[in-house]
């Protein structure tokens, strides 16, 4: 969960406060705990990152200079995302279909995709959206980035 910029897994709840095991921006446990006064839940929005128990859609960005070969990089990045996600993609599609049907929502496209956004006049962000097992998003993100870099280095 995330509240007021604080992010972690809930490990204890009592009448006065909630304790989180902190998770960093790279989706790794820091070993620190955060004690959040329960009153904060009355005045701040809460992000529940594990609402969808099994799978979720995860988005991360890869910054690039606008003078780089955007089409080539996008293809290599999408290939890396597809390769990493192949092992569980069918299960993710099935799960998202079931959840969407139960909730009466349109089934989202689950296949990995890349979107492009301008960060500033010299930088764009490749936004990578992939399905991930809910508790493995950091590992999956790192696997995609590392495979992408290896493919670029190999001249893919």
mmCIF file of C-alpha atoms in Angstrom, residues 54-122:
data_model
loop_
_atom_site.group_PDB
_atom_site.id
_atom_site.type_symbol
_atom_site.label_atom_id
_atom_site.label_comp_id
_atom_site.label_asym_id
_atom_site.label_seq_id
_atom_site.Cartn_x
_atom_site.Cartn_y
_atom_site.Cartn_z
ATOM 1 C CA UNK A 54 -2.680 -12.658 -8.564
ATOM 2 C CA UNK A 55 -1.782 -10.274 -11.404
ATOM 3 C CA UNK A 56 -1.668 -6.551 -12.027
ATOM 4 C CA UNK A 57 -0.617 -4.212 -14.825
ATOM 5 C CA UNK A 58 2.692 -2.547 -14.022
ATOM 6 C CA UNK A 59 4.085 0.539 -15.774
ATOM 7 C CA UNK A 60 7.681 1.727 -15.696
ATOM 8 C CA UNK A 61 9.636 4.156 -17.860
ATOM 9 C CA UNK A 62 12.873 4.096 -19.807
ATOM 10 C CA UNK A 63 14.179 7.630 -20.527
ATOM 11 C CA UNK A 64 15.754 8.293 -23.925
ATOM 12 C CA UNK A 65 17.191 11.271 -25.762
ATOM 13 C CA UNK A 66 15.015 12.381 -28.685
ATOM 14 C CA UNK A 67 17.910 11.892 -31.130
ATOM 15 C CA UNK A 68 18.150 8.121 -30.426
ATOM 16 C CA UNK A 69 16.724 5.470 -32.782
ATOM 17 C CA UNK A 70 13.305 5.389 -31.120
ATOM 18 C CA UNK A 71 11.745 2.740 -33.399
ATOM 19 C CA UNK A 72 14.636 0.303 -32.914
ATOM 20 C CA UNK A 73 14.707 0.837 -29.158
ATOM 21 C CA UNK A 74 10.930 0.415 -28.915
ATOM 22 C CA UNK A 75 11.119 -2.892 -30.829
ATOM 23 C CA UNK A 76 13.987 -4.222 -28.673
ATOM 24 C CA UNK A 77 12.208 -3.151 -25.481
ATOM 25 C CA UNK A 78 8.911 -4.735 -26.547
ATOM 26 C CA UNK A 79 10.722 -7.943 -27.547
ATOM 27 C CA UNK A 80 12.349 -8.063 -24.095
ATOM 28 C CA UNK A 81 8.997 -7.454 -22.364
ATOM 29 C CA UNK A 82 7.278 -10.170 -24.401
ATOM 30 C CA UNK A 83 10.089 -12.639 -23.766
ATOM 31 C CA UNK A 84 10.038 -12.117 -19.995
ATOM 32 C CA UNK A 85 6.225 -12.177 -19.733
ATOM 33 C CA UNK A 86 5.643 -15.221 -21.954
ATOM 34 C CA UNK A 87 5.782 -17.737 -19.098
ATOM 35 C CA UNK A 88 2.685 -16.335 -17.331
ATOM 36 C CA UNK A 89 0.896 -14.241 -20.001
ATOM 37 C CA UNK A 90 -1.863 -16.798 -20.609
ATOM 38 C CA UNK A 91 -2.599 -17.016 -16.867
ATOM 39 C CA UNK A 92 -2.647 -13.206 -16.614
ATOM 40 C CA UNK A 93 -5.149 -12.913 -19.489
ATOM 41 C CA UNK A 94 -7.403 -15.522 -17.861
ATOM 42 C CA UNK A 95 -7.190 -13.845 -14.442
ATOM 43 C CA UNK A 96 -7.858 -10.320 -15.782
ATOM 44 C CA UNK A 97 -10.823 -11.641 -17.791
ATOM 45 C CA UNK A 98 -12.320 -13.282 -14.690
ATOM 46 C CA UNK A 99 -11.804 -10.187 -12.519
ATOM 47 C CA UNK A 100 -13.230 -7.854 -15.174
ATOM 48 C CA UNK A 101 -16.268 -10.068 -15.736
ATOM 49 C CA UNK A 102 -16.987 -10.235 -11.980
ATOM 50 C CA UNK A 103 -16.685 -6.450 -11.689
ATOM 51 C CA UNK A 104 -18.682 -5.746 -14.864
ATOM 52 C CA UNK A 105 -15.748 -3.971 -16.509
ATOM 53 C CA UNK A 106 -14.244 -4.122 -19.966
ATOM 54 C CA UNK A 107 -11.342 -6.571 -20.071
ATOM 55 C CA UNK A 108 -8.087 -4.596 -20.405
ATOM 56 C CA UNK A 109 -5.501 -5.552 -22.987
ATOM 57 C CA UNK A 110 -2.943 -7.541 -21.036
ATOM 58 C CA UNK A 111 -0.231 -8.005 -23.652
ATOM 59 C CA UNK A 112 2.950 -5.988 -23.079
ATOM 60 C CA UNK A 113 2.860 -2.591 -24.758
ATOM 61 C CA UNK A 114 4.996 0.498 -25.133
ATOM 62 C CA UNK A 115 3.747 4.091 -25.077
ATOM 63 C CA UNK A 116 5.842 7.178 -25.687
ATOM 64 C CA UNK A 117 5.581 10.421 -23.741
ATOM 65 C CA UNK A 118 7.579 13.616 -24.036
ATOM 66 C CA UNK A 119 9.390 14.441 -20.828
ATOM 67 C CA UNK A 120 10.922 17.676 -22.134
ATOM 68 C CA UNK A 121 12.258 18.979 -25.470
ATOM 69 C CA UNK A 122 15.284 16.654 -25.351
#
